[in-house]
PDB file of C-alpha atoms and ligand atoms in Angstrom:
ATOM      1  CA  UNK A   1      51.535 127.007  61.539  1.00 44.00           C
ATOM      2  CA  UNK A   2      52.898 124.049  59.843  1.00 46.00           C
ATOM      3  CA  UNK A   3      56.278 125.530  59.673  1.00 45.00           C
ATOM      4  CA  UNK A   4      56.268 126.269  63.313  1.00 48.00           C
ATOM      5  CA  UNK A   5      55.266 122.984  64.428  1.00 43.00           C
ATOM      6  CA  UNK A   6      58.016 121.513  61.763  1.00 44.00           C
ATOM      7  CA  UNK A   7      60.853 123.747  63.783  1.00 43.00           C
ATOM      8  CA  UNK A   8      59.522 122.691  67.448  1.00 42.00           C
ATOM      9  CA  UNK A   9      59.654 119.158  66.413  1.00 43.00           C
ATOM     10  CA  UNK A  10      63.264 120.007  64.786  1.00 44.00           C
ATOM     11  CA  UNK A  11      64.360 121.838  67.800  1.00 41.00           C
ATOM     12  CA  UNK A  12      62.773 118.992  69.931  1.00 40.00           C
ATOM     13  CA  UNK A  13      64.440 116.071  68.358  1.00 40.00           C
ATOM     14  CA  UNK A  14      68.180 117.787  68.421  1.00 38.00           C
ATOM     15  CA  UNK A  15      67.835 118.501  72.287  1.00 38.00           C
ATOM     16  CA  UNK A  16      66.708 114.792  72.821  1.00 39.00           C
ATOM     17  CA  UNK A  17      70.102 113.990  70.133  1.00 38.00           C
ATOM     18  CA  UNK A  18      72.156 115.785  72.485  1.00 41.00           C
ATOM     19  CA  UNK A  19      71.092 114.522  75.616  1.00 40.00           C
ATOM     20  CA  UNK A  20      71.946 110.899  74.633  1.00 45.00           C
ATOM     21  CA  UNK A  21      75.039 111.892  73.960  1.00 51.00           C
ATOM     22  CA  UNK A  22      75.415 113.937  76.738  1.00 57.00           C
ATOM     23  CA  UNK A  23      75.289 110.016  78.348  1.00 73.00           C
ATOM     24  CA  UNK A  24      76.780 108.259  75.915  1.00 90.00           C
ATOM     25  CA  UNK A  25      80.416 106.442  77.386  1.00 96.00           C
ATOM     26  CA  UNK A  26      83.381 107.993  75.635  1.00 97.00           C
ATOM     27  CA  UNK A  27      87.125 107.522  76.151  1.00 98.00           C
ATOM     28  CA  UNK A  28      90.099 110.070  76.550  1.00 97.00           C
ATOM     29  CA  UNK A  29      93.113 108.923  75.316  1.00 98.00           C
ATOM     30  CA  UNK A  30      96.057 110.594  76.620  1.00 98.00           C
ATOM     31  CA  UNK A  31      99.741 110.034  75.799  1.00 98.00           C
ATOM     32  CA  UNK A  32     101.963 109.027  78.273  1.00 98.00           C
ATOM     33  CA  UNK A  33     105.419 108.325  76.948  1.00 94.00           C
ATOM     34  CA  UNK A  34     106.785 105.147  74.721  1.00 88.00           C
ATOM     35  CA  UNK A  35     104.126 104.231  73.039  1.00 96.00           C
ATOM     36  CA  UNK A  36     101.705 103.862  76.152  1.00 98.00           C
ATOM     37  CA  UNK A  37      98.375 105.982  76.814  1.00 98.00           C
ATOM     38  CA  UNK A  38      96.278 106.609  79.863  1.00 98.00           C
ATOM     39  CA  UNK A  39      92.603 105.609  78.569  1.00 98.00           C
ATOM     40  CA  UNK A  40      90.082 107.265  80.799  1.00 98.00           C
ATOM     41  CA  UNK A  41      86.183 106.035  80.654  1.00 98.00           C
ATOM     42  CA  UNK A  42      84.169 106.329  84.031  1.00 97.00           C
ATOM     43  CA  UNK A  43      85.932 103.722  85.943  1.00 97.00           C
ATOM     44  CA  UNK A  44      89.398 102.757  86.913  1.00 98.00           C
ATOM     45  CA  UNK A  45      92.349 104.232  84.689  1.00 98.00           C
ATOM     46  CA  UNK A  46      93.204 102.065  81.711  1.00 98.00           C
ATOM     47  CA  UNK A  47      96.835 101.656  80.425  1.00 98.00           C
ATOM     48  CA  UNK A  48      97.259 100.745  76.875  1.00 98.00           C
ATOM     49  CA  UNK A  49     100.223  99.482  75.380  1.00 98.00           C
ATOM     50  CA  UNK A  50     100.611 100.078  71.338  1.00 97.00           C
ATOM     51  CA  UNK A  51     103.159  98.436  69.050  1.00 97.00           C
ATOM     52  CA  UNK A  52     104.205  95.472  66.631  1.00 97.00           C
ATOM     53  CA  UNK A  53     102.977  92.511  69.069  1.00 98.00           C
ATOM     54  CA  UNK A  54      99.116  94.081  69.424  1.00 98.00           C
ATOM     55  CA  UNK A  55      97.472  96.116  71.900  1.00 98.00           C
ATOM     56  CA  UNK A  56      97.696  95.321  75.760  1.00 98.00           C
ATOM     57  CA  UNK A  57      95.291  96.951  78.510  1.00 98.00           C
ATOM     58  CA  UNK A  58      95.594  97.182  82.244  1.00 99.00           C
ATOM     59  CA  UNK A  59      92.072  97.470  83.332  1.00 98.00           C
ATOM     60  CA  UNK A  60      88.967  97.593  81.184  1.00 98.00           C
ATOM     61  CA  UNK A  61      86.692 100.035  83.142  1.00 98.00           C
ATOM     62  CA  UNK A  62      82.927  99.186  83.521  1.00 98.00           C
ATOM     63  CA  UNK A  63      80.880  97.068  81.091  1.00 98.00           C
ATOM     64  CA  UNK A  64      78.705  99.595  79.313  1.00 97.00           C
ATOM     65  CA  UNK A  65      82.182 101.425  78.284  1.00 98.00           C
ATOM     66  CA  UNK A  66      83.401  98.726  76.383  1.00 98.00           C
ATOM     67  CA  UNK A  67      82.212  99.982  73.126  1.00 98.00           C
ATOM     68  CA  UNK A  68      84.042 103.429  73.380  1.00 98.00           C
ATOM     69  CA  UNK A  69      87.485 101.598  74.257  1.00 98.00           C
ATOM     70  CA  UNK A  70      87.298  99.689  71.120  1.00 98.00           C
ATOM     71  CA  UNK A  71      87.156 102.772  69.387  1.00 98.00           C
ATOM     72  CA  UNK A  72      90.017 104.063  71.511  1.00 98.00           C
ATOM     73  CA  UNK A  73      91.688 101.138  70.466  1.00 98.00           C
ATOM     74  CA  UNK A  74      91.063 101.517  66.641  1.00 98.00           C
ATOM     75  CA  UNK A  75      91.968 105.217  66.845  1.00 97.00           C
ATOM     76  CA  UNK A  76      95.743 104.203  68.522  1.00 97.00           C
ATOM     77  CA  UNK A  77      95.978 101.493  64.819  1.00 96.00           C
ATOM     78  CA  UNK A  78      95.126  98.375  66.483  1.00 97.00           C
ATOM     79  CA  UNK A  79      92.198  96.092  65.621  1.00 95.00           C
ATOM     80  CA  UNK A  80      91.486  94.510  68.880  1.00 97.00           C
ATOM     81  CA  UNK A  81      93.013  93.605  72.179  1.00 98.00           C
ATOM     82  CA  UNK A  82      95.263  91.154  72.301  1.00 98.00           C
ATOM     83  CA  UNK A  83      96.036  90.970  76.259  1.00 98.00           C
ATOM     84  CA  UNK A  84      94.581  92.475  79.148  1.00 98.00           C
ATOM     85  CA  UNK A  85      95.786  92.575  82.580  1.00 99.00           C
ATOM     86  CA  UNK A  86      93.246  93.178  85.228  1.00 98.00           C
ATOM     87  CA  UNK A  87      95.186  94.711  88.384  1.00 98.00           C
ATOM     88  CA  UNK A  88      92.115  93.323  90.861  1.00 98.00           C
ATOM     89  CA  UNK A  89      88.502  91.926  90.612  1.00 98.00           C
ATOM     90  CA  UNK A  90      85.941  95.497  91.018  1.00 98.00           C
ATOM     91  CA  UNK A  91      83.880  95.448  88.677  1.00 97.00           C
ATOM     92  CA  UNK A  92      84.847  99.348  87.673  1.00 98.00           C
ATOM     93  CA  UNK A  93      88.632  97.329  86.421  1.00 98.00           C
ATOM     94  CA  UNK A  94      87.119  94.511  85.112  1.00 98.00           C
ATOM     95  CA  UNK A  95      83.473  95.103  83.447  1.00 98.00           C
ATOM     96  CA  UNK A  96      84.939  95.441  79.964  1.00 98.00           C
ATOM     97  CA  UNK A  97      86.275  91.619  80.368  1.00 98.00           C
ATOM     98  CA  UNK A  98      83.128  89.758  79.280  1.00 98.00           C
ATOM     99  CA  UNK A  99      83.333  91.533  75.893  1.00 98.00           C
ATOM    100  CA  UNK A 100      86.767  91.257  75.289  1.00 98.00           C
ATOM    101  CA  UNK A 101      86.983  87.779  76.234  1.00 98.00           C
ATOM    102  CA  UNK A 102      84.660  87.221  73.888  1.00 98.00           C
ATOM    103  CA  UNK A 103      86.177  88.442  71.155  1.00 97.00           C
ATOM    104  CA  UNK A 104      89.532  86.749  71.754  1.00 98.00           C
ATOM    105  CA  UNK A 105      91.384  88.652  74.310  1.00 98.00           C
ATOM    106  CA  UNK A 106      93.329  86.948  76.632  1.00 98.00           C
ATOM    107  CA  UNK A 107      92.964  87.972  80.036  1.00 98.00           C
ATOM    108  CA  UNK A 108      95.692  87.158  82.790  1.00 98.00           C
ATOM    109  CA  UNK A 109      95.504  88.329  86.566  1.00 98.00           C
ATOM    110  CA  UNK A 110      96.436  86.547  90.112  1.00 98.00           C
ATOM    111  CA  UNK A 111      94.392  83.492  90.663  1.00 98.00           C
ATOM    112  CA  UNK A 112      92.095  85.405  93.956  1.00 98.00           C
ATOM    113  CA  UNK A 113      90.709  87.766  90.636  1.00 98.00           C
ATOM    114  CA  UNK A 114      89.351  84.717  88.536  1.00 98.00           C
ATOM    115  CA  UNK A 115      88.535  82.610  92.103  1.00 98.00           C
ATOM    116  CA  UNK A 116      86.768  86.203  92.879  1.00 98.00           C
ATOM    117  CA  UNK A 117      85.169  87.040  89.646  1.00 98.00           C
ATOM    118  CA  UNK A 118      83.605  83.257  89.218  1.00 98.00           C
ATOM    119  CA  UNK A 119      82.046  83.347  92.145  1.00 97.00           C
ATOM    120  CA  UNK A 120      79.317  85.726  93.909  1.00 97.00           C
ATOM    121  CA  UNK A 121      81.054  88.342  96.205  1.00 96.00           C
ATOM    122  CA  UNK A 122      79.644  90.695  99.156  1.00 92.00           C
ATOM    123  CA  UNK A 123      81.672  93.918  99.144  1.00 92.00           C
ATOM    124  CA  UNK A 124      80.884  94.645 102.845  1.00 89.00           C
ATOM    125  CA  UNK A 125      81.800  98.110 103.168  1.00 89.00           C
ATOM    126  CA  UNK A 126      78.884  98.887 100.952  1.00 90.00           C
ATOM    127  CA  UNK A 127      76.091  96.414 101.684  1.00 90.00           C
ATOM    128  CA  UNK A 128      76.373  95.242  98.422  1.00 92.00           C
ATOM    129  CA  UNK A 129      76.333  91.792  96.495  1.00 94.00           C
ATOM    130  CA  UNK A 130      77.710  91.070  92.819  1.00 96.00           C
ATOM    131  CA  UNK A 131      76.839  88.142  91.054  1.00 97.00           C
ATOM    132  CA  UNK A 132      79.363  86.115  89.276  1.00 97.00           C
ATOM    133  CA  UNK A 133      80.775  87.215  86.047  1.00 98.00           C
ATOM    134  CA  UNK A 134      80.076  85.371  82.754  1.00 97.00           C
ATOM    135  CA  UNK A 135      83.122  82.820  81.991  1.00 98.00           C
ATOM    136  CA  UNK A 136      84.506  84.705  79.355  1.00 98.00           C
ATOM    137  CA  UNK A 137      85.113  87.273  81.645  1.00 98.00           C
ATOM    138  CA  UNK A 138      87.192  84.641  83.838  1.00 98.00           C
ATOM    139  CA  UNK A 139      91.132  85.228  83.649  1.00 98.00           C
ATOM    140  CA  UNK A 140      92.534  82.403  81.440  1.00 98.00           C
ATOM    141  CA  UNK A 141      96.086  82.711  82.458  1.00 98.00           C
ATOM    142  CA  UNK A 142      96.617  83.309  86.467  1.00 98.00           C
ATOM    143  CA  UNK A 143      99.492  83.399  88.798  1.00 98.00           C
ATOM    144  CA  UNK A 144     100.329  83.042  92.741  1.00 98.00           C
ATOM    145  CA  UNK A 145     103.074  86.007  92.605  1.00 98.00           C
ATOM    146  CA  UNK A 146     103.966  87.749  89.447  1.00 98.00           C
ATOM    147  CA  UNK A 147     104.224  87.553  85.558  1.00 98.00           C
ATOM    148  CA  UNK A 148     106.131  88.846  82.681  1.00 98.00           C
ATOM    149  CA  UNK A 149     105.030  89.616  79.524  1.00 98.00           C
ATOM    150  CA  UNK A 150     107.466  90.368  76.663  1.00 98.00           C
ATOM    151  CA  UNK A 151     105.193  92.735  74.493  1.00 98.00           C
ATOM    152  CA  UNK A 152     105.732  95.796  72.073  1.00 97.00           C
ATOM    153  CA  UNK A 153     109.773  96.300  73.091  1.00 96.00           C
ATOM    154  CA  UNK A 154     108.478  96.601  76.912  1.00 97.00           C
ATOM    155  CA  UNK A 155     108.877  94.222  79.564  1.00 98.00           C
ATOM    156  CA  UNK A 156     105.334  94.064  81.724  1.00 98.00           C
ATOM    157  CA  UNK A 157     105.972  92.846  85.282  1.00 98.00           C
ATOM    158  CA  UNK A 158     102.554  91.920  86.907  1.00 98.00           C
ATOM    159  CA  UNK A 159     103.596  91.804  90.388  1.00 98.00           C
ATOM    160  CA  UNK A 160     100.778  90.477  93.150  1.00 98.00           C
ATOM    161  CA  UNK A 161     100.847  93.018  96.069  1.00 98.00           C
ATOM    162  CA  UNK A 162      99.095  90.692  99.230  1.00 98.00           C
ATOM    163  CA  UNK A 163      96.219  92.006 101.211  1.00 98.00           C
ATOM    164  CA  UNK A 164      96.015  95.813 100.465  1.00 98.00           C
ATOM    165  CA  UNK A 165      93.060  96.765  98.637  1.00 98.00           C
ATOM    166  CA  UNK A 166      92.016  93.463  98.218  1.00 98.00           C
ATOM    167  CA  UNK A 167      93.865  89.955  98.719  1.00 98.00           C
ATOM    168  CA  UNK A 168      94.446  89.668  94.542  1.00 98.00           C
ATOM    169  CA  UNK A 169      96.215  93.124  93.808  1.00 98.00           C
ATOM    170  CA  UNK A 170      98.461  93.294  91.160  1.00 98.00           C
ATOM    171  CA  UNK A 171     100.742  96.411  89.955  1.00 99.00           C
ATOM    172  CA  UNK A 172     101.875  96.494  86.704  1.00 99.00           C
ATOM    173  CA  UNK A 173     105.499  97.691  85.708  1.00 98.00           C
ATOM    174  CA  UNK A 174     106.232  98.787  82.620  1.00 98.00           C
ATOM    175  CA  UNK A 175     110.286  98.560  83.434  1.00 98.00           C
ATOM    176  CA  UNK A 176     111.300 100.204  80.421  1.00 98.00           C
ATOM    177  CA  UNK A 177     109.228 103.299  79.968  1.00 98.00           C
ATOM    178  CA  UNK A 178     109.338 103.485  83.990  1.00 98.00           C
ATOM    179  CA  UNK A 179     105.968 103.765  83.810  1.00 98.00           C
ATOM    180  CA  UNK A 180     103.829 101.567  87.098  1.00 98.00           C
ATOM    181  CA  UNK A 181      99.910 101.237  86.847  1.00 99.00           C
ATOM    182  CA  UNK A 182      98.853 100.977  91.001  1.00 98.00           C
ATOM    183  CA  UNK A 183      95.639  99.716  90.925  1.00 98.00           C
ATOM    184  CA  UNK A 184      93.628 101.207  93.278  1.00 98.00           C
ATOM    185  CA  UNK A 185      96.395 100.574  96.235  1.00 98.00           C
ATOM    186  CA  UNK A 186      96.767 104.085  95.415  1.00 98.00           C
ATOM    187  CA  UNK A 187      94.366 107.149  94.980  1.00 97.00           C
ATOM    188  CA  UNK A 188      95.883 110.164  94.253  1.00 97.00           C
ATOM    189  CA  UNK A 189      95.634 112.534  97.016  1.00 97.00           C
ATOM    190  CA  UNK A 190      92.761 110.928  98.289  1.00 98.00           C
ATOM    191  CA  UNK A 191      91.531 108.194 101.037  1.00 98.00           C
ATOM    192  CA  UNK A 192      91.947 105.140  99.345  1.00 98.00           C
ATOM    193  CA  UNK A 193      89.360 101.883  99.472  1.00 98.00           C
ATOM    194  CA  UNK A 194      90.144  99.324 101.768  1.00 98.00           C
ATOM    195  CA  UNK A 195      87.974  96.152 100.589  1.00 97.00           C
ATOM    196  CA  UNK A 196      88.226  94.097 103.939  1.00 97.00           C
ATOM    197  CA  UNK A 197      85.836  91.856 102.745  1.00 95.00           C
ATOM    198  CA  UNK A 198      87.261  90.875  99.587  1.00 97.00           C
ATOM    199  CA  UNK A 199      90.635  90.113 102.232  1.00 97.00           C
ATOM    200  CA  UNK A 200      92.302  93.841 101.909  1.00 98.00           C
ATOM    201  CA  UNK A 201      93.890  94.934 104.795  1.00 98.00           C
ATOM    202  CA  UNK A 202      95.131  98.674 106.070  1.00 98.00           C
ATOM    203  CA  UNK A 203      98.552  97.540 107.189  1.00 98.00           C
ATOM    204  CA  UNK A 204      98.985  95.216 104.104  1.00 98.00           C
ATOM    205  CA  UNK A 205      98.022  98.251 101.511  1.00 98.00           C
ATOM    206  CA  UNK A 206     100.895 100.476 104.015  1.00 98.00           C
ATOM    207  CA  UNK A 207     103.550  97.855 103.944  1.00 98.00           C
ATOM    208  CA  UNK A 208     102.771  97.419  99.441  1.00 98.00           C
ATOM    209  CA  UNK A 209     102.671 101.137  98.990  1.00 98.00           C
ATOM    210  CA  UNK A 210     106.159 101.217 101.119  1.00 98.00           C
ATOM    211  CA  UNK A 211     107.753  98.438  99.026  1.00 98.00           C
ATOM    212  CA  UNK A 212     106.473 100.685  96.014  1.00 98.00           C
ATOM    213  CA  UNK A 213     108.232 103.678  97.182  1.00 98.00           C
ATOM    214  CA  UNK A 214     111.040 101.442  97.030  1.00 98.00           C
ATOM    215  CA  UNK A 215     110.718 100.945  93.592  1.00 98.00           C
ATOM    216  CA  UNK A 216     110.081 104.166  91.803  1.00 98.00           C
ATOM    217  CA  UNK A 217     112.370 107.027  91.235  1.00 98.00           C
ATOM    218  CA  UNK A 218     112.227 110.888  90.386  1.00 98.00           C
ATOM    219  CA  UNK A 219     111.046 109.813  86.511  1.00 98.00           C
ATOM    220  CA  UNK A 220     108.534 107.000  87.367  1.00 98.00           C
ATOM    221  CA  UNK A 221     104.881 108.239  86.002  1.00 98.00           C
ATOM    222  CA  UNK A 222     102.141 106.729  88.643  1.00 98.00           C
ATOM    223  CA  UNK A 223      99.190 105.824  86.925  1.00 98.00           C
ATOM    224  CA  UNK A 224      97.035 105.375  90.217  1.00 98.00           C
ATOM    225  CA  UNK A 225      93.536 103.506  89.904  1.00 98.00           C
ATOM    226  CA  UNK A 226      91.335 106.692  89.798  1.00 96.00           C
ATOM    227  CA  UNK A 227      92.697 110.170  89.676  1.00 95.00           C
ATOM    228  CA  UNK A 228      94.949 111.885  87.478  1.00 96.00           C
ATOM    229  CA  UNK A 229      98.556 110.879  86.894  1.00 98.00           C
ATOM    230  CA  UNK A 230     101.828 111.330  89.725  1.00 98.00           C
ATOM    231  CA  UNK A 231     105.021 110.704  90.935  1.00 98.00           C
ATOM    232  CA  UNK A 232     107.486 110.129  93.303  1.00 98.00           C
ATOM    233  CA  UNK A 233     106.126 112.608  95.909  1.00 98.00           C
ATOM    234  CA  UNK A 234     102.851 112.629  95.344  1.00 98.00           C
ATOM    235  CA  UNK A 235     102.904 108.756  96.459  1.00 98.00           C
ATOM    236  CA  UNK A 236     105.345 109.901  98.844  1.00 98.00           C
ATOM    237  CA  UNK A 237     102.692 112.368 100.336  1.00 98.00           C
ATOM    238  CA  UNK A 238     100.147 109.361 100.293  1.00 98.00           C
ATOM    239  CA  UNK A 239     102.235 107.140 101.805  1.00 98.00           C
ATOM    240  CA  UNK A 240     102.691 109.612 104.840  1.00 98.00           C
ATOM    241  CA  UNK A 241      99.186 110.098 105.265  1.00 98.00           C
ATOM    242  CA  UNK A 242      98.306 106.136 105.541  1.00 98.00           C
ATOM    243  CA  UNK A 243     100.758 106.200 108.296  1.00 98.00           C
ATOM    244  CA  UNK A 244     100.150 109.679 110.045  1.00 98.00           C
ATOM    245  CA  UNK A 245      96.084 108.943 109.799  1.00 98.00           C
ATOM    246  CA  UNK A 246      96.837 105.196 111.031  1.00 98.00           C
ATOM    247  CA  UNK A 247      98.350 106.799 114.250  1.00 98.00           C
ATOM    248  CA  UNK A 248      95.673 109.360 114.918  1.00 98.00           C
ATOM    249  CA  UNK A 249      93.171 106.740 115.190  1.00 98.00           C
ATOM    250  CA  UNK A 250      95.713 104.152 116.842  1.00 98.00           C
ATOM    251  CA  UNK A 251      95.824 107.012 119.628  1.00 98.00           C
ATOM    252  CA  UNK A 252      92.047 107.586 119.495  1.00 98.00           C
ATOM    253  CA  UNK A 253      91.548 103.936 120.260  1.00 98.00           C
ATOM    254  CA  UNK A 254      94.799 104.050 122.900  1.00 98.00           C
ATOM    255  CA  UNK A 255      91.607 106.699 124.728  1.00 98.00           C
ATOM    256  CA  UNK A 256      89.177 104.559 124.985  1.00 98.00           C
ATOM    257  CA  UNK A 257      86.900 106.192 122.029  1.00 98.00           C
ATOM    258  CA  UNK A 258      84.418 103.673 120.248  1.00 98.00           C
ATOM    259  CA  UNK A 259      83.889 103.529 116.610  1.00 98.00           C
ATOM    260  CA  UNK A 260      81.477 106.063 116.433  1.00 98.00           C
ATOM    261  CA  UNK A 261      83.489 108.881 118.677  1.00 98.00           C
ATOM    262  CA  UNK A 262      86.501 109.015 116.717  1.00 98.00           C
ATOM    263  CA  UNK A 263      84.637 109.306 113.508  1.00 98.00           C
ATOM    264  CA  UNK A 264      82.750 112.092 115.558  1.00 98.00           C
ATOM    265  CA  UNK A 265      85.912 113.184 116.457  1.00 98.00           C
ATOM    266  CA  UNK A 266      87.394 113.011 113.275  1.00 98.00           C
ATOM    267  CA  UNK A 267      91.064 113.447 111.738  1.00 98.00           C
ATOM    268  CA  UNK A 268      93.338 115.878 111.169  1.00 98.00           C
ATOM    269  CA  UNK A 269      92.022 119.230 110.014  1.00 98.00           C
ATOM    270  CA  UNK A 270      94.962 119.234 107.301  1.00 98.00           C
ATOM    271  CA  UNK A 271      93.676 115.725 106.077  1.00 98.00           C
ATOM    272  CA  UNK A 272      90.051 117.619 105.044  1.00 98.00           C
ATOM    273  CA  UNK A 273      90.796 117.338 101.408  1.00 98.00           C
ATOM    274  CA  UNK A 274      91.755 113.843 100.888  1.00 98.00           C
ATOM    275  CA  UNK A 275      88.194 113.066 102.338  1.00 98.00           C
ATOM    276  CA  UNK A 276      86.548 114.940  99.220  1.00 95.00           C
ATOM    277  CA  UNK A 277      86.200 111.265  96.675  1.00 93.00           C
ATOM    278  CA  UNK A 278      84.998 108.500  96.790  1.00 93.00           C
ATOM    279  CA  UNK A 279      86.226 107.785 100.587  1.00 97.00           C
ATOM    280  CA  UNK A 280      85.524 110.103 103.073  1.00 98.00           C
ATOM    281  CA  UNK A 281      86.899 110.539 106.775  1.00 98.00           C
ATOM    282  CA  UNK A 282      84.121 108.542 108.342  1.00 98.00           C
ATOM    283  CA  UNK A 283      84.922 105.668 106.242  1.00 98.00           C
ATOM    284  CA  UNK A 284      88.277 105.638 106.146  1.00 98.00           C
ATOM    285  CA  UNK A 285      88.819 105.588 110.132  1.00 98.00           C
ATOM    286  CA  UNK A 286      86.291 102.758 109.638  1.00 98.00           C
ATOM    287  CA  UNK A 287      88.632 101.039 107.782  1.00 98.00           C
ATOM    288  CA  UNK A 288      91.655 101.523 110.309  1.00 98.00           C
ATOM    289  CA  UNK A 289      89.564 100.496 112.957  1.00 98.00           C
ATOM    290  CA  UNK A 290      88.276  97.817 111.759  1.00 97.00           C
ATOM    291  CA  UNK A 291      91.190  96.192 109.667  1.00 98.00           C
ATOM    292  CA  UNK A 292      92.477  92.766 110.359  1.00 96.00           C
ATOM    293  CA  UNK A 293      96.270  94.093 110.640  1.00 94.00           C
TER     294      UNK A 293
HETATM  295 ZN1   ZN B 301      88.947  98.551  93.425  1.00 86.07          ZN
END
């Protein structure tokens, strides 16, 4: 009897073992040429950069993650983070900064991040308010237009894109590997998020993801903000779809049809599966509609 209870109670404690770490954040690490790595937690993608000058991150995924990137960042031989870019303010990009900033990372971005992040937003499209950061989370170094950052035999070109996803987007080129982290300008064959209130803009995001085109080749890897890594025409295939979707509402609107009747009406049957993430069709004609340009 005793014996039984003792294996129940065994059996009992290694299920409840294995359902917190079931939940528990981890990290995938995965290589992506040069001595960069896609880090993936539950948020936005993470670039890290490895070498002689210290570890660099673009993007630091939600708060509660933070843990598991430091021991991403131990297992790829560094001891901390020395610089991290943040590509925009969401709190799914920047929620690791708090920690890091702590600990002595220095954290650089386009001034509308830190303006954004030290003050109480209201992401619209969702109904929903977030408080201010904590100052260490605050970008220490900002900029108006773009950056460069001589680290680990790589030049890092922070380069503000104005009014796509938000009105402080930044894309981050690593020239020499040919290597570009989007932000979330760019969801891989998906809608993307338009944040209107935090001053992104449909037309803004199609004229940055155009000038982007214009900058990548056949050998660029896309690391977009969510979603696995692309290329040249998979951003190609994006970019047509801003535009082709852009008209089908356009022409909608050209009708007569409210809000409401053309997301009734709805978009092209072939567009079905980019509605399948984290933006569906509903929302995303929302966002066309309603954009300021
Ligand atoms: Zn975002």
């Amino acid at each position: 009897m005793i014996l039984r209870t003792l294996i129940l109670l065994a059996l009992a404690l290694s299920t409840q073992v294995r359902a917190q770490s079931d939940e528990e954040p981890t990290v995938s690490v995965t290589p992506i040429k040069d001595g960069l790595f896609l880090l993936q937690g539950r948020g936005g993608n993470v670039v890290a950069s490895e070498g002689e000058d210290g570890m660099l991150l673009v993007d630091d995924d939600y708060p509660q993650y933070q843990p598991a990137y430091l021991q991403a960042v131990k297992a790829l031989g560094a001891d901390g983070v020395r610089f991290i870019v943040n590509t925009h303010w969401h709190g799914d990009h920047t929620g690791g900064n708090a920690a890091w900033g702590e600990s002595g990372s220095m954290i650089l971005a386009h001034d509308n991040v830190r303006q954004r992040l030290s003050t109480r937003q209201d992401i619209k499209a969702f109904n929903r308010m977030v408080e201010a950061a904590p100052i260490s989370a605050w970008p220490l170094v900002t900029f108006a237009d773009s950056l460069a950052l001589h680290v680990n035999g790589e030049t890092v070109e922070v380069q503000h894109f104005p009014q796509g996803h938000t009105d402080g987007d930044s894309m981050v080129f690593f020239v020499e590997a040919n290597v570009v982290h989007t932000g979330d300008h760019y969801f891989k064959d998906r809608f993307p998020f338009v944040d209107i209130g935090s001053g992104g803009s449909v037309g803004g995001l199609i004229d940055n993801i155009r000038a982007l085109l214009s900058r990548v080749d056949y050998y660029t890897v896309i690391v977009p903000g969510h979603g696995d890594l692309a290329n040249q025409e998979d951003l190609a295939r994006f970019y047509n779809m801003l535009v082709e979707t852009r008209e089908e509402v356009r022409s909608m609107q050209a009708r007569g049809m409210d809000l409401a009747a053309m997301q009734a009406a709805g978009l092209d049957a072939k567009w079905d599966s980019w509605g399948s993430g984290f933006i569906n069709a509903e929302r995303w004609i929302s966002f066309i509609a309603t954009s300021p340009r």
